[in-house]
Amino acid sequence: VTVESVPQAGRPGHAGEAGWQRVHPLTPAIRSWQALAVVGFFLARDLGEGWLGGDRSSPSVPVPGREVGLRVWLAGGGLIVLVLLAVLAFMALSWRMTRYRITADTLELRRGVLFRQHRLAQLDRLQAVDVSQPFLARLFGLARLTVEVAGAGASSIELAFLTETVAQDLRNRLLAGAAGLEFSGEVAPEAPEHYWLEVPLPRLVASILLSGSTAMLLVTSLGLVAVMVASGSLAAAAGIVPTALGIGGVLWSRFTRGFGFRVATSPDGLRLRHGLLETRTQTVPPGRVQAVRLSQPLLWRRLDWWQVEVNVAGYGTRRSDSSGSSETTLLPVGTRADALAVTAFVAPDLGVGAGEHPRVVVDAGLDDVGPGHGFVASPPAARWFDWISWRRNGFRVTRTVLLIRSGMMVRRLVMVPHARTQSLAVQQGPLQRRLGLASFALHSTPGPISPVAAHLDVAVAAELLEAQAERSRQARAAAGPERWMRGVGTARPDDSELRPSPPPGH
Amino acid sequence: MAVGPLSPEPEQSTGPRRPTDPFDAPAVVWRPISAKLATARRIVTGVMAAVLALLLLVPVLVTDLTWPAWGFLLLAGAYGWAWWLIGRQVSAWAYAERSEELLVRSGRLWRRIVVVPYGRLQYVDVEAGPLARAFGIASVQLHTASAGTDSRIPGLESTEAATLRDRLTERGQAQLAGL
């Protein structure tokens, strides 16, 4: 189907069968390879035992009743084969029932054998498109396409599995549709990519070794060794195994996810590629990032490395482990320049005053304590709550962004564009009330970042609440279009350094 | 102390007066919620207290210990305290409709105010349990794309809840913004 033929949004069951595509026939096998492997293993073992049963003096096959044993084995084997056939038939049927269709405005997915599902997503509501390849799928040249729309619960649409070329072509078409880009021909043009930074392997390894989890692993191991030496028995060694497995698993997953991390920019947005066994290519269109956080664990400070995470509607509702979900990491580790460059792409306009350089303001947010460069810090009374970090906790407002800085040990700087504010709140407990403090919270879409400016002076919090409501009101009124290529040229934010430039769509 | 960064445009300082109490926005009409909610909550707490009293009755009747009798006094005291607390909580709850935002404030000891722009509205919930229906009250909650937005207004008169719901959806449609 050509994209020009713009069919109207499909009505379930009525839209006609034109344009419906199926996923790759190998899909069921790849989806259930673990189950298949287990079944295959037991089948092979049973067959082997059956063949060898007479020759071995196995207690389960007594020699006098050998015929009975064979019959039981045949019945059992037949049952297994039957079940297997039923499962295979169900998987084939389920594959047949899974179909998708793309029009200029919508993506539709139908699936389910007993419980049918027909899901329809509006492309202008698209938040992100990921192409991922689990290890086995990669061997077969297949890929999974995940389309995030902002909805509560499991709202994403997953097309799995497709051949790599189909997945990439679909991604381009979806992004072109989401951008409102007009094009002719069957194949949407791939947005030109501009590679621009990658995480070197030594740095990734070093960043993982210098993390809190590694330190924890070392400390617990040393503690257990000390216990072993002191008690003279090896019993404590048993305690080390679960700890090492748990923390080691976290570190390993951080390594595999950060492996080969590359960031590219394109008119369709930021493009991230990463993964060792399972590879993933994410595309986050402009204006879809709801909040950005730069953070620096204590051990990275000498090297001045930073991590960049984002809130993107749709990503946040996915499962995430203790080390954060992989989708919301924009940069697992990078120099300050790298981190700022990535940040500048997703939040291109910092909106600082005429006489100021944005870099200076952000540096103040990353390093400084106390007031300065327009930051408003917590008053001394806040030391009753944050007796180390109260001097650093604070915020700064610019024309377009709210910056919230916090943390003495792990330094953090959160940026939320005024246009992305969902709602605001101020809270005050009894002790805060006595000390004349209040905490300001800004509600963003679900994700790793929940922006809170803790323990501000109560009058400051009052004024911030009022002013921020007004600023988000104005930003909403001036917000750019959801379809970022519609009616605009090819103006793109200049991402070479952190400096103000007009956001796309203006 | 925070004048500079909070008003990037200096000419704004001649605007409306600067708020000093975050829990009282200037120039809005705060509407209280229905006192029926307090009655409903007191009934629920009363039922729980009655169940506890019945449980206490068992040792008093079966054994000849005297100390469980003190439990009744304690229970009565706790219920009195809960009675007073519910009254204060319910009277602290209020909402206000501004031209572009809904304000909800609640709590006495732990105070909280939420500002929800109508343009961020995703959907509105109106809920009423059996007891609330018997009292003719309902709760209204405005949901945005953020899970953190807790803008529940409990204990509105059913008619008020319905008109508020309609007004909210109407304004949400009129001022709808993207994410």
XYZ file of C-alpha atoms in Angstrom:
685
model
C 0.000 0.000 0.000
C 1.279 3.421 -0.790
C 1.285 6.075 1.813
C -0.366 8.588 -0.498
C -3.553 6.583 -0.578
C -4.217 7.869 2.972
C -6.953 5.535 4.138
C -9.014 6.900 6.980
C -8.479 5.533 10.466
C -9.405 1.870 10.281
C -12.650 0.733 11.813
C -12.233 -2.667 13.429
C -13.467 -5.431 11.228
C -14.652 -3.036 8.565
C -11.520 -1.471 7.219
C -11.042 -4.095 4.557
C -8.046 -6.331 4.396
C -5.876 -4.063 2.298
C -2.528 -3.191 3.706
C -2.440 -5.729 6.512
C 0.977 -7.302 6.953
C 2.150 -10.299 8.937
C 5.218 -10.580 11.083
C 8.040 -12.965 10.162
C 7.101 -16.688 10.247
C 10.030 -17.506 12.541
C 8.495 -15.296 15.246
C 6.856 -18.035 17.340
C 10.043 -20.087 17.361
C 12.141 -17.137 18.515
C 9.597 -15.980 21.064
C 9.415 -19.389 22.694
C 12.870 -20.753 22.070
C 13.459 -21.435 25.760
C 10.324 -23.573 26.037
C 11.152 -25.309 22.785
C 14.675 -26.012 23.962
C 13.405 -27.536 27.218
C 10.856 -29.703 25.428
C 13.439 -30.731 22.887
C 15.890 -31.649 25.601
C 13.412 -33.885 27.435
C 12.209 -35.423 24.199
C 15.750 -36.229 23.165
C 16.500 -37.686 26.571
C 13.349 -39.819 26.542
C 14.061 -41.001 23.055
C 17.604 -41.814 24.033
C 16.457 -43.735 27.089
C 13.874 -45.517 25.019
C 16.383 -46.608 22.470
C 18.918 -47.620 25.014
C 16.409 -48.829 27.609
C 16.881 -52.540 26.861
C 20.626 -52.453 26.911
C 20.996 -50.608 30.173
C 20.049 -52.128 33.478
C 17.997 -49.104 34.311
C 15.773 -49.585 37.359
C 12.884 -47.812 35.658
C 12.775 -50.460 32.939
C 12.840 -53.850 34.658
C 13.914 -56.623 32.349
C 10.966 -59.026 32.849
C 8.354 -56.356 32.120
C 10.186 -54.897 29.230
C 7.192 -54.973 26.873
C 5.014 -53.148 29.401
C 7.732 -50.534 29.827
C 7.874 -50.047 26.086
C 4.111 -49.596 25.890
C 4.120 -47.035 28.683
C 6.936 -45.266 26.965
C 5.070 -45.265 23.658
C 1.915 -43.848 25.275
C 3.903 -41.217 27.119
C 5.872 -40.312 24.044
C 2.710 -40.107 21.973
C 1.141 -37.788 24.523
C 4.164 -35.546 24.479
C 4.140 -35.438 20.686
C 0.423 -34.618 20.733
C 0.865 -31.786 23.205
C 3.783 -30.530 21.191
C 1.732 -30.581 18.008
C -1.104 -28.708 19.719
C 1.317 -26.089 20.974
C 2.842 -25.745 17.523
C -0.604 -25.427 15.952
C -1.565 -22.764 18.465
C 1.633 -20.860 17.800
C 1.070 -21.031 14.060
C -2.501 -19.797 14.514
C -1.346 -17.020 16.790
C 1.198 -16.011 14.158
C -1.535 -15.986 11.512
C -3.723 -13.769 13.673
C -1.010 -11.189 14.285
C -1.212 -8.504 11.650
C -0.316 -4.844 11.466
C -1.059 -1.936 9.166
C 0.360 1.546 8.781
C -1.497 4.462 7.272
C -0.366 8.062 7.078
C -1.887 8.781 10.486
C -2.195 5.520 12.331
C -0.539 2.256 13.236
C -2.832 -0.704 13.847
C -2.078 -4.081 15.361
C -4.410 -7.055 15.509
C -3.574 -10.147 17.466
C -4.923 -12.896 19.668
C -6.542 -16.245 18.986
C -9.165 -16.590 21.711
C -9.017 -13.045 23.050
C -8.699 -10.746 20.099
C -7.072 -7.385 20.329
C -7.134 -4.552 17.840
C -4.950 -1.656 18.874
C -4.841 1.598 16.960
C -2.305 4.340 17.672
C -2.314 7.887 16.332
C 1.088 8.674 14.880
C 1.054 12.289 16.051
C 0.932 10.905 19.596
C 4.051 8.812 19.022
C 6.696 9.330 21.706
C 9.564 7.069 20.661
C 10.386 4.227 18.272
C 12.817 1.462 19.200
C 14.269 -1.282 17.026
C 15.736 -4.003 19.211
C 17.365 -7.315 18.399
C 17.528 -10.020 21.039
C 20.522 -12.276 20.540
C 18.700 -15.153 18.834
C 16.733 -12.811 16.574
C 19.983 -11.169 15.613
C 21.365 -14.504 14.423
C 18.413 -14.789 12.060
C 18.588 -11.155 10.966
C 15.302 -10.307 12.649
C 14.335 -7.302 14.744
C 11.552 -6.105 17.020
C 9.926 -2.721 16.532
C 8.454 -1.047 19.610
C 6.351 2.075 19.232
C 5.721 4.090 22.371
C 2.628 6.183 22.671
C 1.863 8.048 25.865
C -0.699 5.997 27.696
C -1.201 4.523 31.097
C -0.061 0.929 31.547
C 1.293 -1.180 28.713
C 0.421 1.172 25.906
C 3.255 0.436 23.513
C 2.774 -1.414 20.265
C 5.287 -4.162 19.639
C 5.815 -5.633 16.181
C 7.945 -8.751 16.531
C 9.693 -10.112 14.640
C 10.410 -8.442 11.318
C 13.410 -8.649 9.061
C 15.885 -5.890 9.745
C 15.172 -4.032 6.526
C 11.419 -4.134 7.060
C 11.837 -2.935 10.642
C 13.988 -0.030 9.543
C 11.676 0.894 6.700
C 8.709 0.797 9.052
C 10.511 2.955 11.559
C 11.235 5.539 8.883
C 7.628 5.521 7.763
C 6.341 5.857 11.298
C 8.669 8.727 12.053
C 7.810 10.429 8.765
C 4.133 10.016 9.614
C 4.665 11.268 13.137
C 6.609 14.262 11.875
C 3.939 15.084 9.318
C 6.541 14.796 6.580
C 5.194 14.631 3.034
C 7.000 12.231 0.763
C 6.299 10.378 -2.453
C 6.968 6.779 -3.304
C 6.609 3.641 -1.250
C 9.651 3.976 0.902
C 9.986 6.764 3.405
C 13.356 8.475 3.203
C 15.656 7.568 6.038
C 16.484 10.665 8.028
C 20.183 11.416 7.578
C 22.108 10.476 10.666
C 24.991 12.402 12.028
C 27.144 10.308 14.351
C 28.488 12.281 17.073
C 29.664 10.532 20.076
C 30.252 7.123 21.467
C 31.184 5.649 24.793
C 34.627 4.025 24.572
C 34.752 0.528 26.073
C 37.494 1.331 28.641
C 35.455 4.260 29.926
C 32.332 2.129 30.242
C 34.229 -0.549 32.170
C 35.897 2.057 34.375
C 32.581 3.774 35.070
C 31.061 0.461 36.166
C 34.072 -0.395 38.329
C 33.854 3.041 39.943
C 30.168 2.712 40.791
C 28.539 2.334 44.167
C 27.508 -1.238 43.398
C 31.119 -2.284 42.856
C 32.132 -0.598 46.081
C 29.321 -2.445 47.855
C 30.462 -5.749 46.345
C 34.032 -5.097 47.509
C 32.997 -4.074 50.996
C 30.729 -7.095 51.532
C 33.384 -9.445 50.121
C 36.067 -8.003 52.393
C 33.713 -8.194 55.351
C 32.958 -11.844 54.659
C 36.646 -12.676 54.180
C 37.344 -11.001 57.517
C 34.622 -13.114 59.131
C 36.093 -16.258 57.557
C 39.586 -15.447 58.815
C 38.317 -14.554 62.271
C 36.115 -17.621 62.654
C 38.518 -19.938 60.890
C 35.712 -21.661 59.032
C 34.593 -21.410 55.465
C 30.883 -21.223 56.357
C 30.756 -17.497 55.681
C 31.797 -18.127 52.101
C 28.269 -19.323 51.420
C 27.046 -15.836 52.191
C 29.183 -14.302 49.510
C 27.628 -16.225 46.648
C 24.133 -14.639 46.552
C 25.551 -11.167 47.124
C 28.113 -11.571 44.382
C 25.520 -13.017 42.024
C 23.047 -10.211 42.716
C 25.448 -7.313 42.392
C 27.405 -9.005 39.622
C 24.169 -9.389 37.676
C 23.438 -5.689 37.998
C 26.968 -4.777 36.904
C 26.838 -7.231 34.012
C 23.532 -5.895 32.737
C 24.885 -2.368 32.987
C 27.838 -3.502 30.893
C 25.823 -5.297 28.223
C 23.395 -2.403 27.899
C 26.062 0.265 27.736
C 28.250 -1.739 25.352
C 28.926 0.071 22.096
C 26.761 3.025 23.126
C 26.583 5.480 20.265
C 24.613 8.686 19.964
C 23.593 10.130 16.628
C 21.377 13.036 15.709
C 18.914 13.186 12.879
C 15.951 15.366 11.976
C 13.806 12.606 13.494
C 15.448 13.153 16.826
C 18.130 11.627 18.914
C 19.186 8.150 17.864
C 20.824 5.838 20.392
C 22.412 2.476 19.600
C 23.683 0.150 22.261
C 23.853 -3.413 23.511
C 26.191 -6.376 23.548
C 23.983 -9.447 23.097
C 20.679 -7.686 22.614
C 21.132 -4.575 20.549
C 18.726 -1.664 20.535
C 18.322 1.412 18.378
C 16.139 4.087 19.930
C 14.758 7.171 18.258
C 13.405 9.918 20.473
C 11.807 12.681 18.368
C 12.337 16.333 19.288
C 10.160 17.713 22.041
C 9.368 14.265 23.452
C 11.786 14.546 26.330
C 9.882 15.642 29.420
C 12.780 16.035 31.828
C 16.572 15.591 31.790
C 18.870 14.686 34.663
C 22.640 14.821 34.774
C 24.134 12.885 37.659
C 27.585 12.084 38.931
C 28.369 9.407 41.535
C 31.060 10.350 44.021
C 33.741 8.147 42.456
C 33.329 9.751 39.026
C 34.056 13.230 40.291
C 37.832 13.197 39.768
C 37.268 12.141 36.164
C 34.367 14.577 35.734
C 32.128 11.965 34.168
C 28.369 12.334 34.027
C 25.341 10.224 33.261
C 22.315 11.610 31.413
C 18.817 10.229 31.934
C 15.459 11.383 30.628
C 11.756 11.044 31.201
C 9.939 10.107 28.006
C 6.213 9.413 28.165
C 5.678 5.719 27.467
C 9.152 4.575 28.508
C 8.491 5.175 32.151
C 5.782 2.589 32.533
C 8.067 -0.244 31.505
C 9.707 -2.457 34.076
C 12.983 -1.170 35.347
C 15.512 -2.713 37.710
C 17.511 -1.030 40.427
C 20.111 0.330 38.053
C 17.510 2.102 35.969
C 15.880 0.972 32.792
C 17.947 0.975 29.656
C 15.551 3.033 27.569
C 15.667 6.123 29.733
C 19.467 6.411 29.708
C 20.569 8.957 27.157
C 24.244 8.545 27.968
C 25.501 5.899 30.438
C 28.766 7.734 31.014
C 30.498 10.618 29.313
C 32.728 13.584 29.863
C 31.111 16.824 30.868
C 31.316 18.038 27.277
C 29.574 14.869 26.016
C 26.849 15.109 28.643
C 26.210 18.771 27.900
C 26.110 18.144 24.162
C 23.497 15.392 24.581
C 21.519 17.593 26.947
C 21.686 20.464 24.502
C 20.112 18.332 21.837
C 17.081 17.354 23.888
C 16.752 20.748 25.584
C 18.161 23.068 22.934
C 17.089 26.386 24.390
C 18.192 27.137 27.921
C 16.695 30.632 27.801
C 19.196 32.381 30.024
C 19.474 36.161 30.201
C 21.175 38.214 27.538
C 24.438 38.766 29.396
C 24.856 35.160 30.501
C 26.412 32.138 28.886
C 24.289 29.009 29.295
C 27.383 26.898 29.889
C 28.233 28.981 32.949
C 24.745 28.521 34.358
C 24.788 24.750 33.806
C 28.281 24.470 35.304
C 27.007 26.300 38.364
C 24.184 23.768 38.532
C 26.602 20.881 38.258
C 29.316 22.038 40.674
C 28.377 24.970 42.855
C 26.917 25.263 46.294
C 24.988 28.181 47.733
C 23.552 31.089 45.771
C 25.255 32.360 42.652
C 24.533 32.430 38.931
C 20.888 32.918 39.712
C 20.505 29.774 41.792
C 18.316 29.999 44.860
C 19.604 27.644 47.540
C 17.840 26.246 50.573
C 18.015 28.487 53.666
C 20.237 27.412 56.596
C 17.170 26.074 58.413
C 17.142 23.238 55.857
C 20.228 21.739 57.518
C 17.869 20.043 59.959
C 16.717 17.892 57.041
C 19.756 17.714 54.743
C 22.701 18.226 57.002
C 25.231 17.724 54.211
C 23.562 18.718 50.988
C 21.410 21.668 52.128
C 23.956 24.132 50.790
C 23.762 22.591 47.352
C 20.013 21.992 47.092
C 18.436 24.740 45.087
C 16.877 25.799 41.853
C 17.189 28.324 39.082
C 14.535 29.539 36.662
C 15.269 30.668 33.141
C 12.901 31.806 30.449
C 12.348 28.230 29.207
C 13.639 25.783 31.798
C 13.519 25.077 35.523
C 16.851 23.747 36.818
C 16.884 21.864 40.116
C 20.225 21.004 41.641
C 20.778 18.623 44.530
C 23.121 16.146 46.167
C 26.551 16.561 47.702
C 27.795 12.973 47.310
C 25.940 12.101 44.134
C 25.551 15.394 42.320
C 22.396 15.856 40.330
C 20.969 18.512 38.067
C 17.425 18.180 36.750
C 16.078 20.310 33.917
C 12.407 20.550 33.051
C 11.170 22.762 30.204
C 8.247 24.946 31.291
C 6.285 23.610 28.328
C 6.574 20.062 29.746
C 5.202 20.749 33.217
C 2.225 18.528 33.966
C 1.254 19.858 37.378
C 2.831 21.446 40.432
C 2.635 20.932 44.158
C 3.978 22.393 47.379
C 4.131 20.279 50.506
C 4.918 21.105 54.098
C 5.214 18.853 57.124
C 4.947 20.002 60.738
C 8.708 20.332 61.262
C 9.116 22.198 57.991
C 6.377 24.535 59.133
C 8.202 25.346 62.345
C 11.374 26.054 60.385
C 9.604 28.113 57.721
C 10.342 25.643 54.923
C 8.317 23.962 52.190
C 9.135 21.531 49.367
C 8.249 22.241 45.761
C 7.475 19.335 43.439
C 6.974 19.360 39.715
C 5.075 16.453 38.229
C 6.563 15.000 35.077
C 5.489 11.918 33.125
C 6.465 8.587 34.731
C 10.177 7.897 34.531
C 13.373 7.887 36.547
C 13.160 11.607 37.309
C 10.742 13.141 39.819
C 11.820 16.773 40.077
C 11.642 18.078 43.654
C 13.213 21.198 45.099
C 13.297 20.196 48.747
C 13.134 22.488 51.773
C 12.905 25.914 50.229
C 12.076 29.019 52.186
C 8.291 29.050 52.441
C 7.906 32.443 50.747
C 10.231 31.341 47.948
C 8.179 28.189 47.475
C 4.984 30.236 47.350
C 6.386 32.551 44.745
C 7.882 29.697 42.730
C 4.530 27.880 42.670
C 2.723 30.951 41.421
C 5.406 31.985 38.924
C 5.884 28.459 37.615
C 2.141 28.056 37.030
C 2.208 31.281 35.030
C 5.297 30.283 33.054
C 3.935 26.860 32.147
C 0.688 28.568 31.106
C 2.595 30.807 28.688
C 4.767 27.955 27.463
C 1.682 25.848 26.715
C 0.190 28.668 24.719
C 3.374 29.032 22.680
C 4.020 25.294 22.310
C 5.177 24.043 18.926
C 3.218 21.549 16.849
C 3.174 17.867 17.731
C 4.244 17.072 14.160
C 7.647 18.630 14.124
C 8.296 18.689 10.373
C 4.927 20.032 9.316
C 5.073 23.487 7.840
C 8.618 24.163 8.938
C 11.810 24.015 7.009
C 14.641 21.737 7.911
C 15.758 23.982 10.737
C 17.538 21.852 13.273
C 19.044 22.732 16.591
C 22.760 23.190 16.308
C 24.041 20.548 18.657
C 27.748 21.203 18.474
C 27.827 22.978 21.824
C 25.548 23.982 24.605
C 24.193 27.280 23.469
C 20.737 28.693 22.967
C 19.195 28.079 19.602
C 15.542 28.044 18.601
C 13.805 24.754 19.406
C 12.493 22.793 16.415
C 9.076 23.922 15.352
C 9.656 27.635 15.935
C 15.810 37.107 48.874
C 14.656 35.329 45.761
C 13.481 38.279 43.774
C 16.129 38.270 41.075
C 15.926 34.780 39.562
C 12.220 34.388 40.110
C 11.270 37.299 37.913
C 13.570 37.307 34.897
C 11.803 40.354 33.478
C 12.311 43.176 35.982
C 9.182 45.036 34.861
C 7.086 42.176 36.193
C 7.760 43.269 39.733
C 5.102 45.956 39.378
C 2.483 43.261 38.743
C 0.166 41.663 41.286
C 1.331 41.281 44.852
C 3.843 38.574 45.525
C 2.436 35.549 47.363
C 4.075 34.599 50.638
C 1.919 31.656 51.713
C 2.004 28.821 49.185
C -1.214 27.394 50.571
C -3.257 30.479 49.897
C -3.101 31.605 46.293
C -4.013 35.261 45.802
C -7.341 36.304 44.296
C -9.090 32.941 44.227
C -12.244 31.708 45.879
C -11.582 28.600 47.948
C -14.541 26.261 48.058
C -14.786 23.873 50.999
C -15.897 20.289 50.594
C -19.089 18.965 52.148
C -19.184 18.363 55.897
C -21.101 15.186 55.089
C -17.741 13.602 54.330
C -16.779 14.065 57.981
C -20.004 12.339 59.068
C -19.381 9.476 56.624
C -15.801 9.013 57.803
C -16.852 9.179 61.445
C -19.380 6.418 60.793
C -16.734 4.209 59.169
C -14.322 4.818 62.063
C -17.186 4.235 64.506
C -17.933 0.841 62.992
C -14.274 -0.129 63.311
C -14.231 1.047 66.923
C -17.392 -0.949 67.624
C -15.787 -4.109 66.196
C -12.739 -3.569 68.401
C -15.021 -3.005 71.404
C -16.792 -6.298 70.708
C -13.441 -8.077 70.589
C -12.520 -6.463 73.903
C -15.776 -7.652 75.382
C -14.692 -11.297 75.074
C -11.913 -11.281 77.722
C -14.070 -9.127 80.006
C -16.938 -11.622 79.920
C -14.944 -14.861 79.823
C -12.199 -14.167 82.323
C -12.311 -12.246 85.572
C -9.414 -9.992 84.628
C -10.158 -6.327 85.213
C -7.520 -4.646 83.073
C -9.272 -5.235 79.690
C -11.949 -2.851 80.914
C -9.399 -0.047 80.608
C -9.309 -0.857 76.906
C -12.794 0.605 76.537
C -11.628 3.875 77.990
C -8.639 3.888 75.645
C -10.878 3.053 72.699
C -13.293 5.823 73.592
C -10.418 8.262 73.848
C -8.996 7.167 70.494
C -12.375 7.494 68.862
C -12.829 10.977 70.284
C -9.428 11.946 68.905
C -10.293 10.452 65.496
C -13.596 12.383 65.570
C -11.738 15.634 66.113
C -9.037 14.769 63.549
C -11.565 13.903 60.837
C -13.291 17.206 61.395
C -10.022 19.110 61.025
C -8.963 17.149 57.949
C -12.244 17.594 56.162
C -12.388 21.301 56.947
C -8.830 21.712 55.621
C -9.764 20.283 52.226
C -10.670 22.906 49.628
C -10.444 23.546 45.932
C -10.433 26.597 43.715
C -10.954 27.054 40.011
C -8.746 29.599 38.333
C -9.116 30.552 34.710
C -6.493 27.980 33.624
C -5.777 25.787 36.646
C -7.508 23.783 39.309
C -6.065 24.234 42.792
C -6.561 21.602 45.480
C -5.260 21.928 49.009
C -5.472 19.509 51.864
C -4.030 18.557 55.228
C -3.407 20.481 58.419
C -0.260 18.910 59.808
C 1.102 17.772 56.456
C -0.120 20.505 54.165
C -0.206 20.154 50.424
C -1.363 22.229 47.496
C -1.561 20.971 43.923
C -1.882 23.154 40.825
C -3.256 21.276 37.810
C -3.598 23.100 34.475
C -6.810 22.260 32.625
C -4.747 21.987 29.443
C -2.973 18.935 30.885
C -6.205 17.072 31.568
C -6.208 13.468 30.388
C -9.365 12.275 32.111
C -11.602 13.006 35.076
C -12.715 10.395 37.609
C -15.916 10.731 39.591
C -16.263 8.053 42.253
C -18.794 7.288 44.958
C -18.927 4.231 47.187
C -22.160 2.913 48.721
C -21.845 4.997 51.890
C -20.891 8.113 49.924
C -23.927 7.569 47.688
C -26.162 7.278 50.736
C -24.859 10.680 51.819
C -25.120 12.086 48.310
C -21.435 12.865 47.978
C -18.767 11.875 45.445
C -15.068 12.406 44.818
C -13.634 14.083 41.735
C -10.091 13.566 40.510
C -8.332 15.172 37.594
C -5.672 12.999 35.935
C -2.750 14.265 33.874
C -0.033 12.322 32.067
C 1.927 12.327 35.312
C 1.392 9.693 37.968
C 2.393 12.249 40.592
C -0.614 14.486 40.085
C -2.776 13.768 43.123
C -5.672 16.151 42.771
C -8.418 14.166 44.470
C -11.272 16.224 45.870
C -13.360 13.950 48.098
C -16.762 14.723 49.535
C -18.361 16.960 46.953
C -22.153 17.101 46.784
C -23.172 14.832 43.900
C -24.595 17.701 41.858
C -21.511 19.824 42.509
C -19.293 16.884 41.507
C -21.191 16.445 38.254
C -21.060 20.124 37.330
C -17.385 20.329 38.293
C -16.655 17.284 36.128
C -18.417 18.895 33.177
C -16.662 22.210 33.684
C -13.284 20.475 33.928
C -13.734 18.442 30.748
C -15.053 21.485 28.913
C -12.058 23.592 29.914
C -9.735 20.678 29.253
C -10.995 20.496 25.692
C -10.823 24.240 25.220
C -7.275 24.569 26.532
C -5.890 21.198 25.480
C -2.147 21.122 25.057
C 0.014 18.252 23.860
C 2.185 16.346 26.273
